[in-house]
Amino acid sequence: MKRLFAVLALIFVATAAAWAAPGERYLHVRVDNARDGQKVRVNIPLSLAAQVIPAIDNGRLRDGKVRIGNFQANGVNVAQILAALKNAPDGEFVTVQQPGQNVRVAKKNGVLIVHVVNTKGEKENVEVTVPWSVAEALTSTANSHELNVEAAIQALENAGDMTLVTVTGEHQTVRIWIDSNNDAR
Amino acid sequence: MILAAKIGWGLLGTVLVVGGIVSSEGFVHVSVQQHRPGGTHIWLVAPAMAAPIALRLVPRRPLEQALEKAREWLPAAQAAASELQECPDGPLVEVTDPTEHVKVGKRDGSLVVDVNDPREKVYVAVPLGAIGDSLRVLAERGATQ
Protein backbone atom coordinates (compact mmCIF):
# COMPACT_ATOMS: atom_id res chain seq x y z
CA MET A 1 0.00 0.00 0.00
CA LYS A 2 2.82 2.38 0.96
CA ARG A 3 4.56 1.57 -2.31
CA LEU A 4 1.37 2.38 -4.24
CA PHE A 5 1.12 5.76 -2.48
CA ALA A 6 4.79 6.47 -3.24
CA VAL A 7 4.29 5.64 -6.94
CA LEU A 8 1.15 7.77 -7.11
CA ALA A 9 2.94 10.66 -5.36
CA LEU A 10 5.83 10.34 -7.82
CA ILE A 11 3.44 10.37 -10.79
CA PHE A 12 1.66 13.40 -9.31
CA VAL A 13 4.93 15.32 -8.80
CA ALA A 14 6.21 14.39 -12.28
CA THR A 15 2.92 15.47 -13.87
CA ALA A 16 2.93 18.76 -11.96
CA ALA A 17 6.54 19.41 -12.98
CA ALA A 18 5.81 18.63 -16.63
CA TRP A 19 2.75 20.90 -16.47
CA ALA A 20 4.73 23.79 -15.00
CA ALA A 21 7.88 23.37 -17.10
CA PRO A 22 7.02 25.02 -20.42
CA GLY A 23 6.54 28.47 -18.85
CA GLU A 24 6.64 31.60 -20.96
CA ARG A 25 9.59 33.93 -20.36
CA TYR A 26 8.96 37.66 -20.17
CA LEU A 27 11.01 40.78 -20.69
CA HIS A 28 9.78 43.43 -18.27
CA VAL A 29 10.31 47.17 -18.31
CA ARG A 30 9.35 49.29 -15.33
CA VAL A 31 9.68 53.07 -15.39
CA ASP A 32 8.74 55.23 -12.41
CA ASN A 33 8.90 58.98 -12.77
CA ALA A 34 8.66 60.78 -9.45
CA ARG A 35 8.48 64.20 -11.11
CA ASP A 36 5.18 63.72 -12.95
CA GLY A 37 3.99 60.60 -11.12
CA GLN A 38 3.93 58.54 -14.29
CA LYS A 39 4.44 54.79 -14.11
CA VAL A 40 5.01 52.55 -17.11
CA ARG A 41 4.92 48.76 -17.02
CA VAL A 42 5.70 46.66 -20.07
CA ASN A 43 5.63 42.86 -20.17
CA ILE A 44 6.75 41.32 -23.45
CA PRO A 45 6.69 37.54 -23.85
CA LEU A 46 10.13 36.65 -25.25
CA SER A 47 8.48 34.29 -27.75
CA LEU A 48 6.53 37.28 -29.06
CA ALA A 49 9.69 39.37 -29.39
CA ALA A 50 11.43 36.45 -31.13
CA GLN A 51 8.69 36.37 -33.79
CA VAL A 52 8.21 40.13 -34.21
CA ILE A 53 11.84 41.35 -34.31
CA PRO A 54 12.77 39.42 -37.51
CA ALA A 55 9.59 40.71 -39.17
CA ILE A 56 10.52 44.37 -38.64
CA ASP A 57 12.07 46.07 -41.64
CA ASN A 58 12.42 49.66 -40.59
CA GLY A 59 15.27 52.08 -40.10
CA ARG A 60 18.33 50.39 -38.64
CA LEU A 61 16.48 47.19 -37.72
CA ARG A 62 16.24 44.64 -40.53
CA ASP A 63 16.11 40.84 -40.55
CA GLY A 64 16.46 40.71 -36.78
CA LYS A 65 19.69 42.68 -36.86
CA VAL A 66 20.32 46.29 -35.96
CA ARG A 67 22.93 48.28 -37.88
CA ILE A 68 25.12 50.27 -35.53
CA GLY A 69 27.61 51.96 -37.82
CA ASN A 70 31.28 51.76 -36.94
CA PHE A 71 31.09 48.78 -34.65
CA GLN A 72 34.52 47.60 -35.82
CA ALA A 73 36.09 51.00 -35.34
CA ASN A 74 39.83 51.24 -35.98
CA GLY A 75 40.04 47.54 -36.80
CA VAL A 76 38.89 46.46 -33.34
CA ASN A 77 36.93 43.23 -33.63
CA VAL A 78 34.39 43.21 -30.82
CA ALA A 79 33.49 39.55 -31.34
CA GLN A 80 37.13 38.55 -30.84
CA ILE A 81 37.39 40.75 -27.76
CA LEU A 82 34.31 39.10 -26.28
CA ALA A 83 35.77 35.67 -27.02
CA ALA A 84 38.97 36.66 -25.23
CA LEU A 85 37.08 38.14 -22.29
CA LYS A 86 34.97 35.01 -21.94
CA ASN A 87 38.04 32.99 -20.97
CA ALA A 88 39.50 35.74 -18.82
CA PRO A 89 39.14 35.53 -15.03
CA ASP A 90 36.63 37.71 -13.23
CA GLY A 91 37.77 41.26 -12.81
CA GLU A 92 37.54 44.81 -13.91
CA PHE A 93 38.52 45.45 -17.52
CA VAL A 94 37.91 49.08 -18.30
CA THR A 95 37.56 52.07 -16.05
CA VAL A 96 37.07 55.48 -17.60
CA GLN A 97 36.94 58.42 -15.28
CA GLN A 98 36.22 61.80 -16.76
CA PRO A 99 34.59 64.97 -15.45
CA GLY A 100 30.94 64.23 -14.96
CA GLN A 101 31.05 60.56 -15.84
CA ASN A 102 32.60 57.33 -14.58
CA VAL A 103 32.40 54.13 -16.64
CA ARG A 104 33.38 50.71 -15.38
CA VAL A 105 33.25 47.47 -17.38
CA ALA A 106 33.77 44.23 -15.49
CA LYS A 107 33.18 40.52 -15.70
CA LYS A 108 31.71 38.69 -12.74
CA ASN A 109 30.24 35.18 -12.51
CA GLY A 110 29.84 34.80 -16.27
CA VAL A 111 28.16 38.13 -16.92
CA LEU A 112 29.40 41.38 -18.38
CA ILE A 113 28.67 44.35 -16.14
CA VAL A 114 28.73 47.94 -17.37
CA HIS A 115 28.36 50.57 -14.69
CA VAL A 116 27.98 54.23 -15.63
CA VAL A 117 27.69 57.04 -13.12
CA ASN A 118 26.74 60.47 -14.42
CA THR A 119 27.48 63.21 -11.95
CA LYS A 120 27.04 66.12 -14.32
CA GLY A 121 23.64 67.68 -14.97
CA GLU A 122 20.91 65.26 -13.98
CA LYS A 123 22.70 62.70 -11.83
CA GLU A 124 22.18 59.16 -13.01
CA ASN A 125 23.40 55.71 -12.16
CA VAL A 126 23.18 53.08 -14.92
CA GLU A 127 24.00 49.41 -14.48
CA VAL A 128 23.80 47.00 -17.39
CA THR A 129 24.22 43.26 -16.85
CA VAL A 130 24.60 41.06 -19.92
CA PRO A 131 25.04 37.28 -19.75
CA TRP A 132 27.97 36.14 -21.92
CA SER A 133 25.67 33.99 -24.02
CA VAL A 134 23.64 37.09 -24.88
CA ALA A 135 26.71 39.24 -25.58
CA GLU A 136 28.06 36.54 -27.89
CA ALA A 137 24.69 36.18 -29.62
CA LEU A 138 24.54 39.93 -30.15
CA THR A 139 27.88 39.88 -31.97
CA SER A 140 27.25 36.62 -33.82
CA THR A 141 26.65 38.14 -37.25
CA ALA A 142 29.15 37.92 -40.08
CA ASN A 143 28.82 41.67 -40.52
CA SER A 144 30.66 43.44 -37.71
CA HIS A 145 28.51 46.56 -38.18
CA GLU A 146 25.43 44.75 -36.95
CA LEU A 147 24.06 43.41 -33.69
CA ASN A 148 22.04 40.22 -33.90
CA VAL A 149 19.01 41.11 -31.78
CA GLU A 150 17.10 38.01 -32.86
CA ALA A 151 19.87 35.69 -31.61
CA ALA A 152 20.20 37.71 -28.40
CA ILE A 153 16.50 37.22 -27.63
CA GLN A 154 16.85 33.49 -28.22
CA ALA A 155 19.81 33.50 -25.82
CA LEU A 156 17.78 35.47 -23.27
CA GLU A 157 15.07 32.79 -23.38
CA ASN A 158 17.64 30.33 -22.05
CA ALA A 159 19.09 32.73 -19.45
CA GLY A 160 17.88 32.57 -15.85
CA ASP A 161 15.83 35.21 -14.10
CA MET A 162 17.94 38.34 -13.91
CA THR A 163 17.98 42.13 -13.98
CA LEU A 164 19.47 43.44 -17.22
CA VAL A 165 19.35 47.19 -16.79
CA THR A 166 18.76 49.54 -13.89
CA VAL A 167 18.78 53.30 -14.24
CA THR A 168 18.47 55.38 -11.11
CA GLY A 169 18.14 59.09 -11.72
CA GLU A 170 17.16 61.98 -9.53
CA HIS A 171 13.55 61.77 -10.65
CA GLN A 172 13.27 58.56 -12.58
CA THR A 173 14.05 54.90 -12.10
CA VAL A 174 14.08 52.30 -14.85
CA ARG A 175 14.41 48.56 -14.46
CA ILE A 176 14.54 45.98 -17.26
CA TRP A 177 14.57 42.32 -16.31
CA ILE A 178 13.54 38.84 -17.40
CA ASP A 179 11.62 36.20 -15.49
CA SER A 180 8.65 33.87 -15.86
CA ASN A 181 6.00 36.14 -14.32
CA ASN A 182 3.56 37.85 -16.67
CA ASP A 183 3.26 40.98 -14.55
CA ALA A 184 5.92 43.64 -13.92
CA ARG A 185 4.68 44.76 -10.51
CA MET B 1 -49.42 21.83 -39.95
CA ILE B 2 -46.57 19.47 -40.77
CA LEU B 3 -45.37 21.85 -43.48
CA ALA B 4 -45.37 24.78 -41.02
CA ALA B 5 -43.37 22.70 -38.56
CA LYS B 6 -40.85 21.81 -41.27
CA ILE B 7 -40.47 25.47 -42.26
CA GLY B 8 -40.08 26.39 -38.58
CA TRP B 9 -37.33 23.79 -38.06
CA GLY B 10 -35.67 24.96 -41.28
CA LEU B 11 -35.67 28.58 -40.13
CA LEU B 12 -34.39 27.64 -36.68
CA GLY B 13 -31.62 25.55 -38.23
CA THR B 14 -30.66 28.39 -40.56
CA VAL B 15 -30.56 30.87 -37.67
CA LEU B 16 -28.40 28.52 -35.61
CA VAL B 17 -25.98 27.86 -38.49
CA VAL B 18 -25.71 31.57 -39.39
CA GLY B 19 -25.35 32.43 -35.69
CA GLY B 20 -22.61 29.82 -35.33
CA ILE B 21 -20.71 31.14 -38.34
CA VAL B 22 -21.08 34.78 -37.27
CA SER B 23 -19.89 34.09 -33.73
CA SER B 24 -17.14 31.63 -34.75
CA GLU B 25 -14.42 34.28 -34.49
CA GLY B 26 -15.87 35.92 -31.40
CA PHE B 27 -17.07 39.47 -31.02
CA VAL B 28 -15.55 42.93 -30.96
CA HIS B 29 -16.58 44.83 -27.85
CA VAL B 30 -16.38 48.61 -27.69
CA SER B 31 -17.54 50.70 -24.77
CA VAL B 32 -17.15 54.46 -24.41
CA GLN B 33 -18.54 56.01 -21.25
CA GLN B 34 -18.28 59.74 -20.58
CA HIS B 35 -17.68 60.65 -16.95
CA ARG B 36 -19.62 63.92 -16.96
CA PRO B 37 -23.17 63.87 -15.52
CA GLY B 38 -25.58 62.84 -18.24
CA GLY B 39 -22.68 61.74 -20.42
CA THR B 40 -23.31 59.18 -23.10
CA HIS B 41 -22.45 55.53 -22.89
CA ILE B 42 -21.88 53.80 -26.19
CA TRP B 43 -21.79 50.02 -26.07
CA LEU B 44 -21.13 48.17 -29.31
CA VAL B 45 -20.82 44.45 -29.90
CA ALA B 46 -20.11 43.30 -33.44
CA PRO B 47 -19.10 39.94 -34.90
CA ALA B 48 -15.33 39.90 -35.33
CA MET B 49 -15.57 38.17 -38.70
CA ALA B 50 -17.12 41.36 -40.09
CA ALA B 51 -13.82 43.25 -39.78
CA PRO B 52 -11.83 41.44 -42.53
CA ILE B 53 -14.94 41.39 -44.74
CA ALA B 54 -15.41 45.14 -44.26
CA LEU B 55 -11.74 45.72 -45.10
CA ARG B 56 -12.25 43.95 -48.42
CA LEU B 57 -15.01 46.44 -49.21
CA VAL B 58 -13.04 49.59 -48.35
CA PRO B 59 -12.48 51.65 -51.55
CA ARG B 60 -8.96 51.44 -52.93
CA ARG B 61 -8.08 55.15 -52.64
CA PRO B 62 -8.51 55.64 -48.84
CA LEU B 63 -6.94 52.23 -48.26
CA GLU B 64 -3.86 53.27 -50.24
CA GLN B 65 -3.53 56.40 -48.13
CA ALA B 66 -3.89 54.44 -44.89
CA LEU B 67 -1.41 51.79 -45.99
CA GLU B 68 1.21 54.28 -47.15
CA LYS B 69 2.86 54.54 -43.74
CA ALA B 70 1.64 51.27 -42.26
CA ARG B 71 2.78 48.94 -45.05
CA GLU B 72 6.29 48.33 -43.70
CA TRP B 73 4.91 47.45 -40.26
CA LEU B 74 2.32 44.96 -41.53
CA PRO B 75 4.59 41.87 -41.40
CA ALA B 76 5.60 42.70 -37.81
CA ALA B 77 1.98 43.32 -36.82
CA GLN B 78 0.92 40.03 -38.45
CA ALA B 79 3.68 38.17 -36.60
CA ALA B 80 2.64 39.82 -33.33
CA ALA B 81 -1.05 38.98 -33.78
CA SER B 82 -0.20 35.39 -34.66
CA GLU B 83 2.23 34.85 -31.78
CA LEU B 84 0.05 36.62 -29.21
CA GLN B 85 -2.62 34.00 -29.82
CA GLU B 86 -0.17 31.42 -28.48
CA CYS B 87 0.89 33.51 -25.46
CA PRO B 88 -0.84 33.19 -22.10
CA ASP B 89 -3.25 35.90 -20.97
CA GLY B 90 -1.74 38.84 -19.13
CA PRO B 91 -1.00 42.55 -19.11
CA LEU B 92 1.31 43.79 -21.88
CA VAL B 93 1.53 47.52 -21.29
CA GLU B 94 0.26 49.66 -18.44
CA VAL B 95 0.74 53.40 -18.16
CA THR B 96 -0.48 55.21 -15.09
CA ASP B 97 -0.21 58.88 -14.32
CA PRO B 98 -2.14 61.04 -11.87
CA THR B 99 -4.98 61.60 -14.35
CA GLU B 100 -4.89 58.73 -16.80
CA HIS B 101 -4.68 54.96 -16.76
CA VAL B 102 -4.04 52.95 -19.92
CA LYS B 103 -3.90 49.16 -19.99
CA VAL B 104 -3.24 46.90 -22.96
CA GLY B 105 -3.29 43.18 -22.49
CA LYS B 106 -4.46 39.82 -23.71
CA ARG B 107 -7.57 38.24 -22.22
CA ASP B 108 -9.52 35.20 -23.44
CA GLY B 109 -7.99 35.33 -26.92
CA SER B 110 -8.64 39.05 -27.38
CA LEU B 111 -6.44 42.11 -27.35
CA VAL B 112 -7.96 44.35 -24.73
CA VAL B 113 -7.38 48.11 -24.45
CA ASP B 114 -8.68 49.90 -21.38
CA VAL B 115 -8.32 53.67 -21.08
CA ASN B 116 -9.60 55.66 -18.13
CA ASP B 117 -9.05 59.42 -18.22
CA PRO B 118 -10.88 62.34 -16.64
CA ARG B 119 -13.22 62.68 -19.62
CA GLU B 120 -14.16 59.11 -20.43
CA LYS B 121 -13.62 55.43 -19.93
CA VAL B 122 -12.92 53.46 -23.09
CA TYR B 123 -12.85 49.69 -23.37
CA VAL B 124 -12.05 47.84 -26.60
CA ALA B 125 -11.64 44.09 -26.97
CA VAL B 126 -10.82 42.59 -30.36
CA PRO B 127 -10.28 38.85 -30.92
CA LEU B 128 -6.68 38.27 -32.03
CA GLY B 129 -7.87 35.93 -34.76
CA ALA B 130 -9.85 38.76 -36.30
CA ILE B 131 -6.87 41.12 -36.01
CA GLY B 132 -4.70 38.55 -37.81
CA ASP B 133 -7.31 38.04 -40.55
CA SER B 134 -7.74 41.81 -40.98
CA LEU B 135 -3.98 42.36 -41.24
CA ARG B 136 -3.77 39.53 -43.79
CA VAL B 137 -6.49 41.21 -45.89
CA LEU B 138 -4.65 44.53 -45.63
CA ALA B 139 -1.38 42.87 -46.68
CA GLU B 140 -3.07 41.15 -49.63
CA ARG B 141 -4.77 44.33 -50.80
CA GLY B 142 -1.59 46.31 -50.22
CA ALA B 143 0.41 43.82 -52.29
CA THR B 144 -1.98 44.00 -55.23
CA GLN B 145 -1.82 47.79 -55.53
mmCIF file of N, CA and C in Angstrom, chain B residues 43-95:
data_model
loop_
_atom_site.group_PDB
_atom_site.id
_atom_site.type_symbol
_atom_site.label_atom_id
_atom_site.label_comp_id
_atom_site.label_asym_id
_atom_site.label_seq_id
_atom_site.Cartn_x
_atom_site.Cartn_y
_atom_site.Cartn_z
ATOM 1 N N TRP B 43 -22.180 51.426 -26.239
ATOM 2 C CA TRP B 43 -21.788 50.018 -26.068
ATOM 3 C C TRP B 43 -22.057 49.311 -27.391
ATOM 4 N N LEU B 44 -20.991 48.782 -27.985
ATOM 5 C CA LEU B 44 -21.128 48.170 -29.307
ATOM 6 C C LEU B 44 -20.546 46.758 -29.266
ATOM 7 N N VAL B 45 -21.313 45.821 -29.749
ATOM 8 C CA VAL B 45 -20.817 44.450 -29.899
ATOM 9 C C VAL B 45 -21.043 44.044 -31.347
ATOM 10 N N ALA B 46 -19.972 43.656 -32.021
ATOM 11 C CA ALA B 46 -20.107 43.299 -33.442
ATOM 12 C C ALA B 46 -19.340 42.003 -33.699
ATOM 13 N N PRO B 47 -19.834 41.176 -34.603
ATOM 14 C CA PRO B 47 -19.100 39.941 -34.897
ATOM 15 C C PRO B 47 -17.722 40.252 -35.482
ATOM 16 N N ALA B 48 -16.708 39.594 -34.921
ATOM 17 C CA ALA B 48 -15.326 39.901 -35.335
ATOM 18 C C ALA B 48 -15.082 39.562 -36.796
ATOM 19 N N MET B 49 -15.826 38.565 -37.314
ATOM 20 C CA MET B 49 -15.567 38.169 -38.705
ATOM 21 C C MET B 49 -15.963 39.266 -39.696
ATOM 22 N N ALA B 50 -16.717 40.268 -39.198
ATOM 23 C CA ALA B 50 -17.124 41.360 -40.094
ATOM 24 C C ALA B 50 -15.942 42.261 -40.449
ATOM 25 N N ALA B 51 -14.930 42.310 -39.556
ATOM 26 C CA ALA B 51 -13.817 43.251 -39.780
ATOM 27 C C ALA B 51 -13.043 42.942 -41.073
ATOM 28 N N PRO B 52 -12.545 41.701 -41.275
ATOM 29 C CA PRO B 52 -11.832 41.439 -42.529
ATOM 30 C C PRO B 52 -12.721 41.580 -43.758
ATOM 31 N N ILE B 53 -14.022 41.243 -43.595
ATOM 32 C CA ILE B 53 -14.945 41.392 -44.737
ATOM 33 C C ILE B 53 -15.092 42.867 -45.081
ATOM 34 N N ALA B 54 -15.268 43.695 -44.032
ATOM 35 C CA ALA B 54 -15.407 45.140 -44.264
ATOM 36 C C ALA B 54 -14.159 45.712 -44.924
ATOM 37 N N LEU B 55 -12.982 45.196 -44.514
ATOM 38 C CA LEU B 55 -11.737 45.715 -45.102
ATOM 39 C C LEU B 55 -11.645 45.392 -46.592
ATOM 40 N N ARG B 56 -12.248 44.293 -46.994
ATOM 41 C CA ARG B 56 -12.248 43.950 -48.425
ATOM 42 C C ARG B 56 -13.115 44.917 -49.220
ATOM 43 N N LEU B 57 -14.071 45.551 -48.523
ATOM 44 C CA LEU B 57 -15.010 46.441 -49.207
ATOM 45 C C LEU B 57 -14.568 47.906 -49.180
ATOM 46 N N VAL B 58 -13.500 48.200 -48.420
ATOM 47 C CA VAL B 58 -13.038 49.594 -48.348
ATOM 48 C C VAL B 58 -12.526 50.018 -49.737
ATOM 49 N N PRO B 59 -12.963 51.190 -50.230
ATOM 50 C CA PRO B 59 -12.481 51.650 -51.545
ATOM 51 C C PRO B 59 -10.957 51.743 -51.576
ATOM 52 N N ARG B 60 -10.408 51.539 -52.763
ATOM 53 C CA ARG B 60 -8.957 51.439 -52.929
ATOM 54 C C ARG B 60 -8.218 52.712 -52.490
ATOM 55 N N ARG B 61 -8.776 53.870 -52.857
ATOM 56 C CA ARG B 61 -8.084 55.149 -52.640
ATOM 57 C C ARG B 61 -7.774 55.409 -51.144
ATOM 58 N N PRO B 62 -8.813 55.400 -50.275
ATOM 59 C CA PRO B 62 -8.511 55.637 -48.845
ATOM 60 C C PRO B 62 -7.632 54.545 -48.247
ATOM 61 N N LEU B 63 -7.767 53.318 -48.766
ATOM 62 C CA LEU B 63 -6.939 52.228 -48.257
ATOM 63 C C LEU B 63 -5.468 52.469 -48.596
ATOM 64 N N GLU B 64 -5.237 52.956 -49.823
ATOM 65 C CA GLU B 64 -3.858 53.266 -50.236
ATOM 66 C C GLU B 64 -3.238 54.299 -49.313
ATOM 67 N N GLN B 65 -4.035 55.334 -49.006
ATOM 68 C CA GLN B 65 -3.525 56.398 -48.129
ATOM 69 C C GLN B 65 -3.206 55.850 -46.734
ATOM 70 N N ALA B 66 -4.092 54.995 -46.238
ATOM 71 C CA ALA B 66 -3.892 54.436 -44.888
ATOM 72 C C ALA B 66 -2.688 53.500 -44.858
ATOM 73 N N LEU B 67 -2.492 52.785 -45.961
ATOM 74 C CA LEU B 67 -1.409 51.794 -45.994
ATOM 75 C C LEU B 67 -0.038 52.405 -46.262
ATOM 76 N N GLU B 68 -0.050 53.652 -46.736
ATOM 77 C CA GLU B 68 1.209 54.279 -47.154
ATOM 78 C C GLU B 68 2.277 54.195 -46.063
ATOM 79 N N LYS B 69 1.892 54.545 -44.843
ATOM 80 C CA LYS B 69 2.861 54.537 -43.741
ATOM 81 C C LYS B 69 2.873 53.205 -42.992
ATOM 82 N N ALA B 70 1.754 52.491 -43.066
ATOM 83 C CA ALA B 70 1.640 51.270 -42.256
ATOM 84 C C ALA B 70 2.218 50.041 -42.950
ATOM 85 N N ARG B 71 2.428 50.133 -44.272
ATOM 86 C CA ARG B 71 2.784 48.940 -45.048
ATOM 87 C C ARG B 71 4.011 48.219 -44.493
ATOM 88 N N GLU B 72 5.051 48.989 -44.135
ATOM 89 C CA GLU B 72 6.292 48.329 -43.705
ATOM 90 C C GLU B 72 6.160 47.673 -42.316
ATOM 91 N N TRP B 73 5.106 48.056 -41.577
ATOM 92 C CA TRP B 73 4.907 47.452 -40.262
ATOM 93 C C TRP B 73 3.949 46.264 -40.306
ATOM 94 N N LEU B 74 3.315 46.036 -41.459
ATOM 95 C CA LEU B 74 2.316 44.965 -41.533
ATOM 96 C C LEU B 74 2.892 43.584 -41.203
ATOM 97 N N PRO B 75 4.070 43.207 -41.746
ATOM 98 C CA PRO B 75 4.593 41.874 -41.397
ATOM 99 C C PRO B 75 4.836 41.716 -39.897
ATOM 100 N N ALA B 76 5.345 42.772 -39.254
ATOM 101 C CA ALA B 76 5.596 42.701 -37.810
ATOM 102 C C ALA B 76 4.278 42.596 -37.051
ATOM 103 N N ALA B 77 3.282 43.364 -37.488
ATOM 104 C CA ALA B 77 1.975 43.319 -36.816
ATOM 105 C C ALA B 77 1.336 41.944 -36.999
ATOM 106 N N GLN B 78 1.473 41.372 -38.210
ATOM 107 C CA GLN B 78 0.918 40.034 -38.451
ATOM 108 C C GLN B 78 1.596 38.995 -37.555
ATOM 109 N N ALA B 79 2.933 39.106 -37.457
ATOM 110 C CA ALA B 79 3.684 38.166 -36.604
ATOM 111 C C ALA B 79 3.248 38.319 -35.151
ATOM 112 N N ALA B 80 3.046 39.569 -34.715
ATOM 113 C CA ALA B 80 2.638 39.816 -33.326
ATOM 114 C C ALA B 80 1.254 39.238 -33.053
ATOM 115 N N ALA B 81 0.318 39.479 -33.976
ATOM 116 C CA ALA B 81 -1.046 38.976 -33.782
ATOM 117 C C ALA B 81 -1.056 37.450 -33.738
ATOM 118 N N SER B 82 -0.251 36.855 -34.609
ATOM 119 C CA SER B 82 -0.197 35.394 -34.664
ATOM 120 C C SER B 82 0.411 34.814 -33.381
ATOM 121 N N GLU B 83 1.533 35.396 -32.942
ATOM 122 C CA GLU B 83 2.235 34.850 -31.778
ATOM 123 C C GLU B 83 1.467 35.125 -30.482
ATOM 124 N N LEU B 84 0.806 36.289 -30.431
ATOM 125 C CA LEU B 84 0.051 36.619 -29.215
ATOM 126 C C LEU B 84 -1.047 35.603 -28.936
ATOM 127 N N GLN B 85 -1.575 35.013 -30.010
ATOM 128 C CA GLN B 85 -2.616 34.000 -29.819
ATOM 129 C C GLN B 85 -2.082 32.806 -29.037
ATOM 130 N N GLU B 86 -0.784 32.552 -29.176
ATOM 131 C CA GLU B 86 -0.173 31.415 -28.484
ATOM 132 C C GLU B 86 0.265 31.777 -27.056
ATOM 133 N N CYS B 87 0.392 33.077 -26.772
ATOM 134 C CA CYS B 87 0.889 33.514 -25.464
ATOM 135 C C CYS B 87 -0.217 33.420 -24.408
ATOM 136 N N PRO B 88 0.174 33.196 -23.157
ATOM 137 C CA PRO B 88 -0.842 33.188 -22.097
ATOM 138 C C PRO B 88 -1.432 34.585 -21.877
ATOM 139 N N ASP B 89 -2.624 34.610 -21.286
ATOM 140 C CA ASP B 89 -3.250 35.902 -20.974
ATOM 141 C C ASP B 89 -2.370 36.691 -20.009
ATOM 142 N N GLY B 90 -2.476 38.000 -20.081
ATOM 143 C CA GLY B 90 -1.742 38.837 -19.129
ATOM 144 C C GLY B 90 -1.623 40.263 -19.618
ATOM 145 N N PRO B 91 -1.181 41.148 -18.715
ATOM 146 C CA PRO B 91 -1.000 42.553 -19.109
ATOM 147 C C PRO B 91 0.239 42.708 -19.986
ATOM 148 N N LEU B 92 0.150 43.536 -21.007
ATOM 149 C CA LEU B 92 1.307 43.786 -21.878
ATOM 150 C C LEU B 92 1.905 45.162 -21.603
ATOM 151 N N VAL B 93 1.059 46.157 -21.559
ATOM 152 C CA VAL B 93 1.528 47.524 -21.292
ATOM 153 C C VAL B 93 0.556 48.186 -20.327
ATOM 154 N N GLU B 94 1.106 48.902 -19.368
ATOM 155 C CA GLU B 94 0.256 49.655 -18.444
ATOM 156 C C GLU B 94 0.922 50.997 -18.169
ATOM 157 N N VAL B 95 0.208 52.056 -18.421
ATOM 158 C CA VAL B 95 0.736 53.403 -18.161
ATOM 159 C C VAL B 95 -0.220 54.091 -17.194
#
